[in-house]
Amino acid sequence: MPVSAPSATLRVVPLPAWRWRIESQMAARPPLVALKDVRLQDGPRPLFDGVDMAMEPRSRAALVGRNGAGKSTLMKVVMGLVEPDSGDRSVQAGTRFAYVPQEPVITGETLLDYAASGEAEAWTAEAWLTTFGLDPAKSTQGLSGGETRRAALAKAFAEEPDLLLLDEPTNHLDILAIELLENELLQARFALLVVSHDRAFLNRVTDTVHWLEGRRVRTLNKGFDAFDDWSAKVMEEEAESLRRLTKKIEAETYTFYRSITAQRTRNEGRARALMAMRADRAERVKDLPRELNLGVDSGAVSGKLVADVKGVSKGYGDRTLFRNLTTRILRGDRLGIVGPNGAGKTTLVKVLLGELAPDEGTVRMGANLEPVYLDQSREGLKSDMTLWDALTPGGGDSILVRGRSMHVAAYAKDFLFQEAQLKQPISTLSGGERNRLLLARALAKPANLLILDEPTNDLDMDTLDKLEELLEGYDGTLILVSHDRDFIDHLATSTLALNGRGDIVETPGGWTDFLRQNPGFLAAPPSPRGGGSSRSDGAGAAGRSSADPSPAPPRKTAKLSYKDARRLEELEKLLETLPATIARHDATLADPDLYARDPKAFDVAMKAAEKARTDLESAEMEWLELEEKKAALAG
């Protein structure tokens, strides 16, 4: 007689008693922290108006919202550092907190002194400093932004909290440090509440999202990768609710006043109901988020060639930052630059712009370039200057915005600044506000070459989305230095990566394309074999290991014909002289009285300038064709 297959119930393996006991205890445990109907006034308007929120044990929650919504303040309420005006905050007995603010302050003589200054044991603090790549004996003076952030993270991890709160933890961290932090958070046993603009980071580490919008918190019990669809649906439902309320008010207003006219009597209950609906609508409209109004002008069209880089190397002392870089940047390219902190990304940008001379090789910039450089160090902002001073460095009350004059208050409003903030010192602005101010200054100028060095630091996601949308439609040339993997993926058409050991490699596409084509390039140590360091030349060669055995014998290379070689030399001379010729004719045409004084001379100069620009464009195109032919022949 055949044996029947066991039923599904027979295949279930019962959990051991200890597992049942532990899991039931975990399920029954109250939240570590819970907020109920929390309200907090900040000036004339409430910052929080009935916030409900709970942090469960072992949960990993994102706290998201616009700049100025009160995310950092809400984290302090959760910790008990800020007392709400009303509402309840309950904390599970014995809960330990650790907090890394947006701008940590490192104290003590050494990093170990700092990391062990709280509740951590010295040996634990030392271990976590080492994990985050820091020397425990290093002085706390003169730390870089990345070192400051890693030291603060090490201190927080060493304190072994039940709830860790992180405010923009990826700011100033390079991509490798961000990935290290992600891995440590995924293995940790504590609960996490994190504010961050880094989508890739939040997608990986979170399982809950608290959304602070309209002075209340909505909670999504899923990871951040589900947030965009969910929040869009919520906003659509609220917009529809507001539309229905507006229609109801219109109908009720018509009926109410028609009744008064006809009957000369007033229904006081109906009047109060109408006033309540109007007040409700006014509050809803007041809470609608203001939209950032970004714009960019690519200015005059640059030459086809933006930069020609040949065999460029740069270092300081005994350390080589990058060697033998050969690449070409053409009009409309979007170049992403990635690598560890200190690898030389900003130095590379300055070499490309001609601000620093290379140790070896040449950099030739194209014609008609109008570059604008947004510097990550914010050197152009002094803490004692006001927002007004920063936007109008020449004085006055107007600013030239992409060729037209605007009042400084109107332009500041486009970047979500209140008029009352214009006279405040920059030191009072948040990190996100300072970055928006830098964007406001940079985007006011026409630029056919836009260089953004870490533009995403401190910006909220709505501002990042607006900036990304703006740059997607920008028809100039973009050089983007960033640790934001999602940002690079969406914008870069090619990626230059530096590994901090002198190697540099260029890959078509963004961050994900680079990783796929160059596994281990950033993290792998130099190979002990191979008789020397590996080389990268910007054409994708760095994906090969210097330890590859028995390299293939070099192929015999062909050369340009004598005629083409001579023409290439002629074109290079033209590319050096024509920009000066154009500048000379433009200087002649800049004379405002020339046309009235000598129309013939004006006409001659105008035609000569147009011819020189046409000749330059043709010379660039021909030069590029011959260079590509030369590279193809060389194999």
XYZ file of C-alpha atoms in Angstrom:
635
model
C 0.000 0.000 0.000
C 1.596 3.328 -0.991
C 2.624 5.709 1.728
C 0.833 9.016 1.482
C 2.815 12.243 1.482
C 3.048 13.839 4.902
C 0.677 16.689 5.463
C 1.863 20.289 5.767
C 1.291 20.223 9.513
C 3.671 17.280 9.942
C 6.496 19.262 8.270
C 6.363 22.141 10.731
C 9.261 22.036 13.160
C 8.144 23.448 16.514
C 10.250 26.250 17.940
C 12.186 25.374 21.083
C 10.604 26.590 24.295
C 13.369 29.142 24.857
C 12.678 30.676 21.419
C 8.979 30.964 22.173
C 9.735 32.562 25.520
C 12.224 35.114 24.156
C 10.121 36.060 21.148
C 6.965 36.465 23.234
C 8.905 38.651 25.663
C 10.209 40.761 22.767
C 6.693 41.129 21.336
C 5.368 42.182 24.724
C 8.109 44.719 25.420
C 6.963 48.337 25.316
C 8.630 50.862 22.990
C 11.963 52.257 24.112
C 10.549 55.766 23.698
C 7.031 56.913 22.833
C 5.703 60.413 22.156
C 1.969 61.089 22.482
C 0.283 64.298 21.264
C 3.517 66.288 21.620
C 3.286 70.018 20.900
C 6.086 72.561 20.757
C 5.944 76.250 19.922
C 8.801 77.840 17.995
C 8.164 81.552 17.683
C 4.708 82.610 16.458
C 3.768 79.219 14.968
C 3.823 75.689 16.372
C 6.696 73.471 15.278
C 4.906 70.276 16.376
C 1.142 70.057 16.723
C 0.148 66.646 18.049
C 3.134 64.413 17.229
C 2.702 60.680 17.922
C 5.765 58.496 17.480
C 7.323 55.350 18.970
C 10.751 53.713 18.728
C 10.564 49.931 19.048
C 13.502 47.792 20.247
C 15.839 46.793 17.393
C 13.943 48.925 14.843
C 15.902 50.994 12.316
C 13.862 54.081 11.512
C 14.425 57.021 9.172
C 13.123 60.443 10.192
C 12.510 62.452 7.024
C 11.098 65.882 6.267
C 11.983 69.195 4.715
C 14.756 71.481 5.961
C 13.266 73.543 8.777
C 10.496 71.030 9.556
C 12.093 70.336 12.956
C 13.756 66.930 12.493
C 16.784 67.747 14.659
C 14.546 69.271 17.342
C 12.303 66.195 17.313
C 15.341 63.955 17.849
C 16.213 66.050 20.894
C 12.652 65.679 22.182
C 12.983 61.895 21.776
C 16.214 62.002 23.804
C 14.752 64.303 26.447
C 17.113 67.179 25.641
C 14.199 69.451 24.677
C 11.044 69.622 26.794
C 7.788 69.870 24.769
C 5.153 72.446 25.703
C 2.566 69.685 26.105
C 2.052 65.996 25.470
C 3.611 62.871 26.936
C 7.044 61.308 26.541
C 7.425 57.827 28.022
C 10.742 55.976 28.230
C 11.354 52.331 29.039
C 13.300 52.077 32.305
C 17.068 51.830 31.860
C 17.092 52.880 28.172
C 20.532 54.169 27.154
C 20.827 56.822 24.422
C 23.690 57.847 22.154
C 23.474 60.835 19.822
C 25.643 62.091 16.937
C 24.561 65.627 16.006
C 24.858 67.177 12.579
C 27.989 69.092 13.584
C 29.845 67.127 16.314
C 32.305 68.885 18.624
C 35.388 66.803 19.433
C 36.988 67.523 22.820
C 39.884 66.137 24.855
C 43.563 65.762 24.024
C 43.333 62.586 21.955
C 40.596 60.769 20.083
C 40.673 58.062 22.744
C 40.084 60.667 25.464
C 37.066 61.889 23.516
C 35.629 58.460 22.668
C 35.939 57.260 26.274
C 34.596 60.487 27.816
C 31.041 59.154 28.057
C 29.881 55.769 29.323
C 32.233 53.651 27.188
C 35.110 51.568 28.500
C 38.508 52.686 27.172
C 39.182 49.386 25.397
C 35.767 49.496 23.673
C 36.337 53.084 22.586
C 39.761 52.161 21.227
C 38.316 49.219 19.285
C 35.609 51.337 17.659
C 38.057 54.113 16.742
C 40.170 51.493 15.014
C 37.102 50.055 13.279
C 36.327 53.486 11.855
C 39.908 53.875 10.627
C 41.214 56.290 13.259
C 44.356 56.281 15.402
C 43.219 56.449 19.062
C 46.354 58.435 19.944
C 45.669 61.113 17.297
C 45.172 64.669 18.575
C 41.675 66.104 18.450
C 43.062 69.307 16.911
C 43.019 69.926 13.167
C 40.678 67.054 12.265
C 39.088 66.942 8.836
C 35.311 66.809 8.463
C 35.455 63.079 7.768
C 37.672 62.370 10.798
C 35.364 64.398 13.035
C 32.347 62.431 11.842
C 34.057 59.035 12.259
C 35.268 59.934 15.768
C 31.730 60.897 16.809
C 30.352 57.643 15.381
C 33.030 55.592 17.167
C 32.153 57.244 20.483
C 28.431 56.553 19.977
C 28.950 52.882 19.056
C 31.336 52.384 21.985
C 28.667 53.528 24.448
C 26.553 50.477 23.455
C 23.222 52.306 23.528
C 19.736 50.864 23.307
C 18.791 53.686 20.916
C 21.264 55.453 18.633
C 20.227 58.750 17.053
C 22.191 59.970 14.017
C 21.694 63.387 12.394
C 23.078 63.407 8.816
C 25.740 60.761 9.586
C 27.015 60.476 5.985
C 28.039 64.147 5.711
C 31.797 64.369 5.023
C 32.159 60.578 4.890
C 33.557 59.043 1.731
C 31.802 56.150 0.030
C 33.926 53.474 1.715
C 33.219 54.917 5.174
C 29.490 55.096 4.379
C 29.477 51.425 3.385
C 31.360 50.532 6.586
C 28.755 52.431 8.634
C 25.938 50.651 6.782
C 27.421 47.244 7.574
C 27.904 48.061 11.267
C 24.333 49.350 11.581
C 22.916 46.227 9.933
C 24.769 44.027 12.450
C 23.971 46.168 15.500
C 21.495 45.085 18.181
C 20.376 48.601 19.162
C 17.469 50.595 17.735
C 18.275 53.391 15.297
C 16.673 56.730 14.466
C 18.465 58.482 11.606
C 18.042 61.730 9.708
C 19.754 61.585 6.329
C 19.443 62.861 2.755
C 21.369 59.857 1.381
C 18.775 57.694 -0.371
C 21.110 54.742 -0.999
C 22.068 54.711 2.700
C 18.438 54.841 3.890
C 17.342 52.212 1.372
C 19.867 49.804 2.841
C 19.607 50.324 6.594
C 15.983 51.221 7.433
C 12.855 49.166 8.080
C 10.570 52.037 9.216
C 10.023 55.644 8.098
C 8.728 58.500 10.263
C 7.679 61.393 8.019
C 7.537 64.839 9.665
C 5.213 66.921 7.504
C 2.658 69.572 8.403
C 3.799 69.594 12.070
C 2.761 65.951 12.534
C 4.440 62.571 12.074
C 3.136 59.848 9.799
C 4.707 56.384 10.077
C 5.355 53.833 7.330
C 6.185 50.345 8.637
C 8.404 49.597 5.659
C 11.913 50.571 4.583
C 12.729 53.840 2.874
C 12.650 52.274 -0.580
C 8.827 52.255 -0.268
C 8.611 55.880 0.926
C 8.325 57.777 -2.377
C 5.267 55.871 -3.622
C 3.600 56.000 -0.198
C 4.234 59.727 0.393
C 3.041 60.613 -3.121
C -0.223 58.762 -2.452
C -0.653 60.545 0.900
C -0.080 63.951 -0.713
C -2.562 63.174 -3.484
C -5.201 62.197 -0.915
C -4.605 65.388 1.071
C -4.752 67.542 -2.061
C -8.078 65.914 -2.975
C -9.359 66.459 0.576
C -8.406 70.159 0.373
C -10.110 70.468 -3.023
C -13.320 68.965 -1.629
C -13.194 71.289 1.393
C -12.756 74.323 -0.886
C -15.758 73.296 -2.978
C -17.828 72.760 0.159
C -16.897 76.234 1.467
C -17.844 77.808 -1.869
C -21.234 76.066 -1.889
C -21.954 76.860 1.770
C -20.913 80.511 1.334
C -23.279 80.932 -1.611
C -26.192 79.317 0.246
C -25.479 81.197 3.491
C -25.380 84.697 1.997
C -28.297 84.066 -0.342
C -30.311 83.022 2.743
C -29.379 86.231 4.573
C -30.391 88.362 1.617
C -33.716 86.602 1.272
C -34.722 86.239 4.906
C -32.783 89.027 6.654
C -31.985 86.564 9.426
C -28.725 84.944 10.427
C -28.296 81.260 11.306
C -25.564 81.550 13.941
C -24.812 77.795 14.026
C -24.374 77.753 10.257
C -22.163 80.864 10.461
C -19.889 79.220 13.042
C -19.644 76.076 10.888
C -18.664 78.146 7.865
C -16.038 80.066 9.839
C -14.623 76.787 11.171
C -14.306 75.387 7.642
C -12.543 78.557 6.482
C -10.146 78.383 9.437
C -9.433 74.717 8.690
C -8.664 75.515 5.056
C -6.442 78.462 6.024
C -4.378 76.206 8.311
C -4.057 73.527 5.635
C -2.944 76.063 3.009
C -0.496 77.612 5.493
C 1.082 74.199 6.021
C 1.525 73.490 2.308
C 5.280 73.313 1.716
C 6.869 76.141 -0.253
C 8.549 75.127 -3.476
C 12.228 75.783 -4.114
C 12.611 77.796 -7.326
C 15.900 76.749 -8.916
C 17.176 77.925 -12.292
C 20.443 77.802 -14.189
C 21.721 79.628 -17.264
C 24.329 77.792 -19.335
C 25.472 81.123 -20.798
C 27.310 81.345 -24.094
C 28.029 78.087 -25.887
C 31.526 76.858 -25.118
C 33.776 75.222 -27.647
C 33.264 71.547 -28.394
C 36.383 70.748 -26.355
C 36.183 71.663 -22.660
C 39.437 70.101 -21.449
C 42.159 67.938 -22.960
C 44.195 66.141 -20.291
C 47.366 64.269 -21.241
C 49.551 62.231 -18.887
C 48.728 64.349 -15.836
C 50.180 63.441 -12.435
C 49.991 65.280 -9.129
C 51.270 64.638 -5.639
C 52.482 66.256 -2.445
C 55.794 65.279 -0.900
C 56.327 61.534 -1.242
C 52.647 60.830 -1.901
C 51.201 60.611 -5.411
C 47.510 61.488 -5.572
C 47.013 60.432 -9.182
C 49.310 59.532 -12.038
C 49.239 59.462 -15.814
C 45.645 60.651 -16.256
C 44.669 61.037 -19.888
C 41.109 62.005 -20.673
C 39.040 64.440 -22.672
C 36.003 66.403 -21.502
C 33.634 67.526 -24.253
C 30.793 70.034 -24.177
C 27.724 68.508 -22.498
C 29.655 65.801 -20.617
C 28.638 65.005 -17.011
C 31.718 63.790 -15.190
C 31.417 62.264 -11.725
C 34.524 62.124 -9.510
C 34.555 59.611 -6.644
C 37.045 58.166 -4.184
C 38.038 58.062 -0.509
C 38.520 61.265 1.474
C 42.034 62.570 0.906
C 42.444 60.712 -2.402
C 42.783 64.006 -4.297
C 39.308 64.641 -5.761
C 39.298 68.392 -5.036
C 42.946 68.643 -6.122
C 42.015 67.004 -9.429
C 39.242 69.550 -9.962
C 41.662 72.418 -9.331
C 44.177 70.920 -11.766
C 41.441 70.616 -14.410
C 40.474 74.272 -13.836
C 44.083 75.460 -14.030
C 44.139 76.616 -10.392
C 46.922 74.103 -9.652
C 49.744 73.098 -11.995
C 50.253 69.353 -12.562
C 53.595 67.784 -11.669
C 53.643 66.069 -15.059
C 51.538 66.253 -18.200
C 49.396 68.994 -19.681
C 45.857 70.338 -19.306
C 44.471 72.434 -22.137
C 41.156 74.158 -21.531
C 38.721 74.870 -24.351
C 37.489 78.220 -25.588
C 34.640 80.428 -24.314
C 34.418 78.693 -20.947
C 32.398 80.387 -18.192
C 33.035 78.183 -15.140
C 31.250 78.407 -11.788
C 32.729 76.417 -8.898
C 30.732 75.496 -5.792
C 33.387 74.710 -3.188
C 32.581 72.146 -0.483
C 34.614 74.086 2.111
C 32.240 77.084 1.870
C 35.266 79.379 1.938
C 33.255 82.210 0.392
C 30.976 82.381 3.443
C 32.228 84.187 6.531
C 30.312 83.502 9.732
C 29.926 87.202 10.619
C 28.499 88.281 7.246
C 24.740 88.382 6.788
C 22.735 86.502 4.190
C 22.139 89.867 2.483
C 25.915 90.523 2.341
C 26.565 87.071 0.889
C 24.056 87.579 -1.930
C 25.145 91.156 -2.709
C 28.945 91.229 -2.258
C 29.105 94.535 -4.148
C 26.495 96.177 -1.919
C 23.060 97.504 -2.821
C 19.713 95.760 -2.674
C 19.710 93.984 -6.051
C 21.436 90.959 -7.498
C 22.049 90.128 -11.160
C 20.364 86.761 -11.682
C 21.173 85.138 -15.006
C 21.250 88.476 -16.781
C 18.353 90.264 -15.073
C 18.219 92.355 -11.928
C 16.226 91.020 -8.963
C 15.679 92.419 -5.492
C 17.723 90.397 -3.006
C 14.637 89.553 -0.915
C 12.782 88.159 -3.938
C 15.741 86.017 -4.983
C 16.285 84.773 -1.415
C 12.611 83.752 -1.300
C 13.190 81.478 -4.324
C 15.606 79.548 -2.079
C 13.111 79.381 0.824
C 14.690 82.139 2.937
C 12.386 84.413 4.927
C 12.875 88.175 4.633
C 13.625 88.298 8.373
C 16.671 86.050 7.794
C 18.374 88.470 5.395
C 19.969 90.476 8.220
C 20.922 87.447 10.325
C 24.589 86.369 10.459
C 25.439 83.260 8.468
C 26.566 81.563 11.690
C 22.876 81.260 12.679
C 21.947 79.334 9.519
C 21.642 75.563 9.545
C 23.899 73.404 7.378
C 21.133 72.968 4.806
C 20.454 76.719 4.708
C 24.139 77.478 4.176
C 24.288 75.017 1.311
C 21.153 76.572 -0.233
C 22.845 79.964 0.070
C 25.899 78.658 -1.800
C 23.613 77.300 -4.515
C 21.837 80.660 -4.718
C 25.144 82.479 -5.265
C 26.445 79.947 -7.776
C 23.272 79.634 -9.855
C 22.867 83.401 -10.189
C 25.775 83.492 -12.640
C 25.700 82.203 -16.227
C 27.892 79.092 -16.438
C 28.597 76.731 -19.318
C 30.900 74.735 -17.009
C 29.421 73.931 -13.599
C 31.673 72.323 -10.975
C 29.899 71.101 -7.821
C 32.065 69.756 -4.995
C 29.913 67.764 -2.522
C 26.707 69.722 -3.276
C 24.393 67.295 -1.435
C 25.702 67.840 2.119
C 22.926 68.945 4.521
C 20.274 69.336 1.805
C 16.874 67.746 2.366
C 15.501 65.297 -0.176
C 13.059 67.739 -1.735
C 15.896 70.185 -2.428
C 18.051 67.339 -3.745
C 15.259 66.233 -6.074
C 14.886 69.800 -7.370
C 18.663 70.127 -7.853
C 18.836 66.782 -9.636
C 15.951 67.759 -11.917
C 17.674 71.069 -12.687
C 20.986 69.416 -13.539
C 19.293 66.797 -15.726
C 18.026 69.631 -17.945
C 21.288 71.626 -17.861
C 22.850 71.801 -21.332
C 26.309 72.904 -20.214
C 29.170 70.737 -18.941
C 28.984 69.338 -15.407
C 31.781 68.129 -13.118
C 30.358 66.570 -9.969
C 32.361 65.496 -6.901
C 30.112 63.552 -4.557
C 29.876 60.653 -2.120
C 26.133 60.384 -2.853
C 25.920 57.181 -4.890
C 22.323 57.749 -5.957
C 23.133 61.291 -7.145
C 26.132 60.109 -9.207
C 24.112 57.256 -10.706
C 21.347 59.582 -11.880
C 23.562 62.324 -13.340
C 27.002 61.097 -14.418
C 27.692 59.995 -17.989
C 31.206 58.946 -16.951
C 32.948 58.440 -13.611
C 36.565 59.100 -12.631
C 37.599 57.139 -9.541
C 40.709 57.728 -7.414
C 41.743 55.046 -4.927
C 44.127 57.114 -2.781
C 47.193 55.129 -3.919
C 47.854 57.095 -7.093
C 45.650 55.013 -9.384
C 42.825 56.597 -11.349
C 40.326 55.019 -13.713
C 37.519 56.341 -15.902
C 34.360 54.325 -16.532
C 31.340 55.178 -18.714
C 28.197 55.639 -16.613
C 27.689 56.284 -12.898
C 28.672 54.709 -9.577
C 26.958 51.363 -10.176
C 28.630 51.024 -13.593
C 32.018 51.820 -12.042
C 31.577 49.167 -9.333
C 30.537 46.529 -11.833
C 33.484 47.202 -14.152
C 36.161 47.788 -11.494
C 35.511 45.453 -8.543
C 37.922 46.017 -5.667
C 39.545 49.096 -7.209
C 38.873 51.340 -4.215
C 39.303 48.844 -1.395
C 42.013 46.427 -2.567
C 45.570 47.102 -1.318
C 48.401 47.360 -3.848
C 49.507 43.950 -5.074
C 52.869 42.792 -3.712
C 53.615 41.215 -7.047
C 54.022 42.759 -10.443
C 57.234 44.738 -9.964
C 55.592 48.116 -9.512
C 52.375 49.966 -9.086
C 49.487 49.466 -11.431
C 48.620 52.334 -13.714
C 45.297 53.804 -14.788
C 45.070 56.081 -17.766
C 41.436 57.207 -17.784
C 40.473 54.790 -20.538
C 39.359 51.887 -18.379
C 42.748 50.152 -18.052
C 42.781 50.292 -14.265
C 40.349 47.396 -14.016
C 43.315 45.098 -14.748
C 45.422 43.960 -11.801
C 49.136 44.716 -11.788
C 49.616 41.124 -10.627
C 48.353 39.584 -13.886
C 50.959 37.001 -14.921
C 52.745 37.030 -18.287
C 51.354 40.209 -19.797
C 50.649 40.023 -23.498
C 53.475 41.323 -25.710
C 52.887 44.859 -26.937
C 51.288 45.108 -30.336
C 53.013 46.933 -33.124
C 51.213 50.270 -33.389
C 50.463 52.230 -36.520
C 50.870 55.996 -36.727
C 49.138 58.889 -38.396
C 50.220 59.652 -41.915
C 52.727 62.463 -42.352
C 49.974 64.713 -43.729
C 47.636 64.052 -40.784
C 50.441 64.488 -38.249
C 51.366 67.872 -39.737
C 47.709 68.917 -39.774
C 47.363 67.934 -36.107
C 50.296 70.205 -35.246
C 48.729 73.073 -37.212
C 45.406 72.593 -35.455
C 47.035 72.630 -32.003
C 48.645 75.981 -32.845
C 45.300 77.322 -34.063
C 43.612 76.182 -30.862
C 46.174 78.182 -28.901
C 45.957 81.383 -30.981
C 42.292 81.636 -31.973
C 40.937 82.275 -28.426
C 43.301 85.247 -28.130
C 42.118 86.521 -31.520
C 38.483 86.241 -30.424
C 39.260 88.058 -27.162
C 40.975 90.869 -29.079
C 37.998 91.395 -31.402
C 35.563 91.208 -28.452
C 37.559 93.904 -26.659
C 37.254 96.131 -29.748
C 33.498 95.529 -29.928
C 33.141 96.305 -26.201
C 33.779 99.994 -26.991
C 30.232 101.490 -26.693
C 31.092 104.415 -29.018
C 32.731 102.398 -31.793
C 29.653 101.980 -33.978
C 28.787 105.698 -33.858
C 32.407 106.717 -34.412
C 33.372 104.217 -37.115
C 30.596 101.906 -38.390
C 32.950 100.310 -40.902
C 35.481 99.351 -38.219
C 32.634 97.948 -36.095
C 31.435 95.817 -39.014
C 34.963 94.555 -39.732
C 35.519 93.596 -36.084
C 32.100 91.884 -35.873
C 32.736 89.759 -38.979
C 36.298 88.942 -37.867
C 35.053 87.786 -34.452
C 32.359 85.593 -36.046
C 34.906 84.078 -38.457
C 37.358 83.366 -35.631
C 34.628 81.589 -33.613
C 33.626 79.528 -36.661
C 37.283 78.675 -37.325
C 37.752 77.640 -33.695
C 34.720 75.348 -33.763
C 35.913 73.743 -37.017
C 39.460 73.371 -35.711
C 38.217 71.690 -32.530
C 36.074 69.222 -34.463
C 38.918 68.360 -36.857
C 41.405 68.058 -33.994
C 39.085 65.680 -32.137
C 38.660 63.515 -35.251
C 42.434 63.279 -35.777
C 43.049 62.547 -32.080
C 40.484 59.721 -32.167
C 42.087 58.385 -35.343
C 45.518 58.553 -33.689
C 44.240 56.672 -30.603
C 42.587 54.015 -32.765
C 45.780 53.442 -34.766
C 47.838 53.196 -31.575
C 45.462 50.472 -30.360
